[in-house]
XYZ file of C-alpha atoms in Angstrom:
336
model
C -0.929 -5.499 -12.536
C -2.995 -4.825 -15.653
C -5.940 -6.584 -13.999
C -5.838 -3.934 -11.275
C -6.348 -1.183 -13.857
C -8.852 -3.035 -16.059
C -11.681 -1.819 -13.791
C -11.785 1.849 -12.738
C -8.537 2.997 -14.411
C -8.703 6.377 -12.681
C -5.748 8.680 -12.132
C -5.704 7.760 -8.440
C -5.632 4.052 -9.264
C -2.767 4.565 -11.723
C -0.883 6.212 -8.850
C -1.760 3.289 -6.596
C -0.446 0.802 -9.150
C 2.972 2.513 -9.097
C 3.185 2.416 -5.310
C 1.635 -0.992 -4.654
C 2.992 -3.153 -7.457
C 6.436 -1.822 -8.275
C 9.545 -3.824 -7.446
C 11.708 -1.988 -4.951
C 15.484 -2.114 -4.541
C 15.471 1.070 -2.465
C 12.833 3.194 -0.769
C 13.490 6.331 -2.834
C 10.249 5.932 -4.836
C 8.234 6.196 -1.616
C 10.109 9.332 -0.548
C 9.539 10.893 -3.971
C 5.853 9.937 -3.869
C 5.419 11.530 -0.436
C 7.184 14.675 -1.674
C 5.092 14.938 -4.831
C 1.843 14.624 -2.889
C 3.005 17.384 -0.539
C 3.849 19.716 -3.424
C 0.925 18.871 -5.708
C -1.052 22.011 -4.877
C 1.758 24.561 -5.240
C 1.173 27.433 -7.664
C 4.281 26.962 -9.771
C 4.256 23.683 -11.662
C 8.067 23.682 -11.990
C 10.025 22.279 -9.045
C 13.777 22.798 -8.870
C 15.788 19.833 -7.610
C 17.056 21.843 -4.639
C 13.404 22.529 -3.691
C 12.459 18.866 -4.078
C 15.494 17.853 -2.014
C 14.024 19.228 1.221
C 10.932 16.990 1.587
C 12.658 14.064 -0.164
C 15.590 13.956 2.267
C 13.338 14.692 5.248
C 11.174 11.633 4.601
C 14.203 9.421 4.086
C 15.899 10.718 7.236
C 12.779 9.947 9.242
C 12.652 6.386 7.921
C 16.393 5.807 8.257
C 16.091 6.776 11.935
C 13.311 4.213 12.482
C 14.570 1.470 10.152
C 18.203 1.803 9.024
C 17.951 -0.571 6.047
C 16.362 1.409 3.220
C 17.813 -0.475 0.250
C 18.797 -3.943 -0.819
C 22.363 -2.851 -1.621
C 24.833 -3.009 1.305
C 26.136 0.552 0.870
C 24.751 3.931 -0.207
C 26.533 7.285 0.001
C 23.219 9.114 0.036
C 21.741 7.020 2.864
C 24.999 7.482 4.770
C 24.463 11.224 4.380
C 20.962 10.858 5.862
C 22.456 9.035 8.833
C 24.998 11.796 9.352
C 22.218 14.401 9.157
C 20.240 12.475 11.771
C 23.332 12.414 13.995
C 23.680 16.186 13.647
C 27.079 16.006 11.942
C 25.946 17.023 8.444
C 24.497 20.537 8.057
C 21.210 20.967 6.236
C 22.673 22.789 3.259
C 25.186 19.993 2.693
C 22.431 17.371 2.911
C 20.460 19.371 0.341
C 23.411 19.498 -2.032
C 24.133 15.778 -1.610
C 20.479 14.994 -2.212
C 20.517 16.943 -5.482
C 23.719 15.183 -6.548
C 23.001 11.630 -5.349
C 19.377 11.217 -4.301
C 17.585 11.567 -7.636
C 19.993 9.628 -9.864
C 17.636 6.738 -10.672
C 14.319 7.409 -8.963
C 13.115 10.166 -11.299
C 13.786 7.977 -14.335
C 12.143 4.926 -12.757
C 9.192 6.493 -10.948
C 6.624 5.796 -13.687
C 8.009 2.338 -14.498
C 5.693 -0.576 -13.862
C 6.960 -3.885 -15.119
C 8.733 -3.597 -18.475
C 7.252 -0.222 -19.469
C 6.150 3.151 -18.120
C 2.537 3.920 -17.285
C 0.722 6.046 -19.886
C -0.183 8.572 -17.175
C 2.640 10.772 -15.918
C 2.583 12.750 -12.687
C 5.609 14.873 -13.581
C 7.875 15.544 -16.538
C 11.622 15.229 -16.209
C 13.268 18.552 -17.113
C 16.587 18.009 -15.368
C 18.567 18.231 -18.598
C 17.103 21.626 -19.519
C 16.331 23.250 -16.187
C 17.535 20.971 -13.367
C 14.064 20.190 -12.141
C 10.747 18.457 -12.782
C 7.383 19.819 -13.887
C 4.133 18.786 -12.189
C 1.418 17.583 -14.572
C -2.337 18.090 -14.491
C -2.674 14.440 -13.451
C -0.838 15.101 -10.187
C -2.830 18.279 -9.579
C -5.978 16.283 -10.251
C -5.295 14.140 -7.179
C -5.646 17.285 -5.063
C -8.959 18.115 -6.719
C -10.150 14.559 -6.064
C -9.313 15.054 -2.364
C -7.374 11.795 -2.152
C -3.870 13.049 -1.369
C -4.080 12.180 2.357
C -5.453 8.745 1.533
C -2.682 8.102 -0.996
C -0.105 9.458 1.447
C -1.241 6.979 4.112
C -1.174 4.115 1.610
C 2.333 5.060 0.460
C 3.538 5.230 4.036
C 2.008 1.824 4.830
C 3.655 0.229 1.805
C 6.984 1.804 2.774
C 6.730 0.436 6.322
C 6.018 -3.069 5.058
C 8.898 -3.061 2.579
C 11.499 -1.702 4.991
C 10.402 -4.178 7.669
C 10.954 -7.053 5.269
C 14.429 -5.735 4.383
C 15.296 -5.243 8.041
C 14.275 -8.766 9.044
C 15.470 -10.450 5.856
C 12.327 -12.547 5.774
C 11.049 -14.940 3.141
C 8.526 -16.695 5.366
C 5.161 -15.765 6.952
C 5.626 -12.371 8.498
C 2.447 -10.396 8.924
C -0.047 -10.855 11.736
C -3.215 -8.946 12.476
C -3.284 -7.151 15.799
C -6.983 -6.409 16.283
C -6.442 -4.450 19.505
C -4.026 -2.038 17.828
C -5.752 -2.057 14.416
C -2.409 -2.832 12.838
C -0.412 -5.358 10.888
C 2.414 -6.615 13.067
C 5.532 -8.777 12.997
C 6.653 -11.189 15.661
C 9.999 -10.312 17.175
C 11.471 -12.323 20.020
C 8.083 -13.676 21.062
C 6.426 -10.280 21.001
C 4.452 -8.539 18.300
C 5.567 -5.148 17.027
C 3.192 -2.968 15.026
C 4.327 -2.170 11.489
C 1.496 -0.147 9.984
C -2.239 0.453 10.095
C -4.165 -2.439 8.589
C -6.562 0.062 6.985
C -3.811 1.965 5.227
C -2.138 -1.284 4.138
C -5.287 -2.754 2.543
C -7.107 0.333 1.289
C -5.174 0.783 -1.940
C -5.808 -2.769 -3.091
C -9.556 -2.109 -2.688
C -9.162 1.255 -4.463
C -10.539 3.136 -1.481
C -13.872 1.305 -1.672
C -15.910 -0.904 0.620
C -15.164 -4.519 -0.257
C -18.865 -5.360 -0.383
C -20.878 -2.425 -1.759
C -18.018 -0.446 -3.409
C -19.074 2.701 -1.577
C -16.386 5.193 -0.555
C -14.677 4.457 2.772
C -12.295 6.442 4.965
C -9.150 5.182 6.656
C -8.786 8.020 9.154
C -11.011 8.456 12.237
C -14.409 9.926 11.423
C -18.033 8.970 10.757
C -17.149 6.926 7.628
C -14.111 5.122 9.081
C -13.877 1.672 7.511
C -14.345 -1.456 9.603
C -11.753 -4.224 9.371
C -13.959 -7.231 8.730
C -13.342 -10.968 8.746
C -14.776 -12.127 5.406
C -15.431 -15.562 6.905
C -16.710 -14.686 10.379
C -14.290 -14.928 13.264
C -16.832 -17.076 15.117
C -16.368 -19.814 12.492
C -12.628 -20.153 13.156
C -12.975 -23.754 14.406
C -14.210 -24.835 10.954
C -11.458 -23.186 8.882
C -8.239 -24.993 8.102
C -6.244 -21.765 8.175
C -5.731 -18.691 10.286
C -9.032 -16.813 10.349
C -7.100 -13.692 11.436
C -4.832 -14.018 8.410
C -4.502 -11.181 5.927
C -6.266 -13.388 3.341
C -9.497 -13.137 5.372
C -9.363 -9.418 6.246
C -11.240 -6.852 4.158
C -12.226 -3.225 4.636
C -15.951 -2.649 4.849
C -18.207 0.335 5.316
C -20.026 0.318 8.632
C -23.416 -0.272 6.971
C -22.275 -3.461 5.223
C -20.473 -4.805 8.250
C -22.868 -4.006 11.082
C -25.823 -1.990 9.785
C -29.471 -3.156 9.915
C -29.041 -5.125 6.675
C -25.365 -5.797 7.222
C -23.293 -8.939 7.196
C -22.704 -9.264 10.942
C -21.948 -12.972 11.561
C -23.350 -14.262 8.278
C -21.423 -16.023 5.524
C -21.075 -14.022 2.294
C -22.572 -15.529 -0.850
C -20.309 -17.679 -2.998
C -20.080 -15.058 -5.732
C -18.392 -12.636 -3.348
C -15.768 -15.278 -2.574
C -14.408 -14.798 -6.104
C -13.987 -11.101 -5.285
C -11.904 -12.041 -2.261
C -9.682 -14.165 -4.498
C -9.226 -11.202 -6.861
C -8.310 -8.878 -3.991
C -5.869 -11.434 -2.590
C -4.228 -11.839 -5.986
C -3.629 -8.081 -6.005
C -1.812 -8.543 -2.700
C 0.183 -11.437 -4.164
C 1.321 -9.212 -7.048
C 2.560 -6.769 -4.428
C 5.997 -7.982 -3.474
C 7.049 -8.906 0.046
C 6.054 -9.179 2.776
C 2.302 -9.480 2.117
C 3.070 -11.700 -0.864
C 4.956 -14.263 1.225
C 2.438 -14.089 4.036
C -0.514 -14.800 1.741
C 1.217 -17.549 -0.198
C 2.132 -19.421 2.959
C -1.372 -18.961 4.363
C -3.334 -19.974 1.274
C -1.165 -21.604 -1.407
C 1.774 -21.168 -3.755
C -0.257 -20.943 -6.978
C -3.322 -18.982 -7.994
C -5.266 -22.216 -8.468
C -4.177 -23.502 -5.091
C -5.245 -20.267 -3.423
C -8.644 -20.389 -5.126
C -9.099 -23.975 -3.875
C -8.099 -22.949 -0.356
C -10.759 -20.237 -0.306
C -13.369 -22.542 -1.818
C -12.674 -25.236 0.784
C -12.671 -22.765 3.673
C -15.945 -21.235 2.480
C -17.458 -24.701 2.043
C -16.554 -25.763 5.572
C -18.141 -22.640 7.020
C -21.181 -22.807 4.729
C -21.991 -26.296 6.037
C -22.358 -24.851 9.524
C -24.398 -21.803 8.598
C -27.691 -21.382 6.798
C -28.450 -18.091 5.098
C -25.974 -16.456 2.762
C -25.510 -12.708 2.885
C -25.590 -10.536 -0.261
C -24.516 -6.895 -0.190
C -26.423 -4.157 -1.988
C -24.084 -2.349 -4.378
C -24.129 1.433 -4.012
C -21.431 2.211 -6.590
C -19.907 0.725 -9.723
C -17.744 -2.358 -9.348
C -14.178 -1.407 -8.433
C -12.469 -4.779 -8.824
């Protein structure tokens, strides 16, 4: 996790580290993150718990409706309340009061926790004891000024979808597949694939919102700078690779210029030095707990050394078949 912040330790990347690398026993952190991003640009920096309860419970109700298992524990009075609200048998004011009483018990304390300690950057201050609320910090407001709140919202939502899918299926084996037609990561259910989340939103945070090759800024929503989902080792070389070329390990987000511009990669094999970057990115995914962790480990190896050897061998097999190596032209400082 520290390796993620060693390069470009920006406020946005500190936020990403909380969402992408935290261990989750319930999905409350994601609901709080979505709520904070929604309220980051409000005039008053103090948020009462009854104000925070509205977006917090709304996001959880939406996810409970789509995926009932939102925690690792078998029972939860608060999640039961969300189910009753969805069924129309719990009025909104009662859901608000229950959210204030039950919903924030642990998540506010644990939000900034990463590993054994809290991050040095805080996005809110806990003032429940004095004023029954939280106070937004300049760091959270700064995300609005950086114009990354929608990007971080999409990344949070993608992470949430992946975690709840793993809980729902109870999986500890390869789970994630790439559905190129839908532009999504998918799971196989009863011999059919069901989309889980956008592959762009799922991978963007681990690349810190940058093109894998040139480190230029990329977008994950439709528009002129929409990122391409690129096969690092070209899809056309799949016969020479001893693993799934469509696997998450081989998918990166690229700007359009690097992927298919006049001096772009196209069907070429990236230079060996860039392979080490792929290993670094994949290790970020490994540090992110299920299901991408399990998927990558089963695809490429159970240890960091084994995964590095897998990539080296796959690159070597492809390099034997191809001549020229492709080198990107960096347009921004190294992001990872």
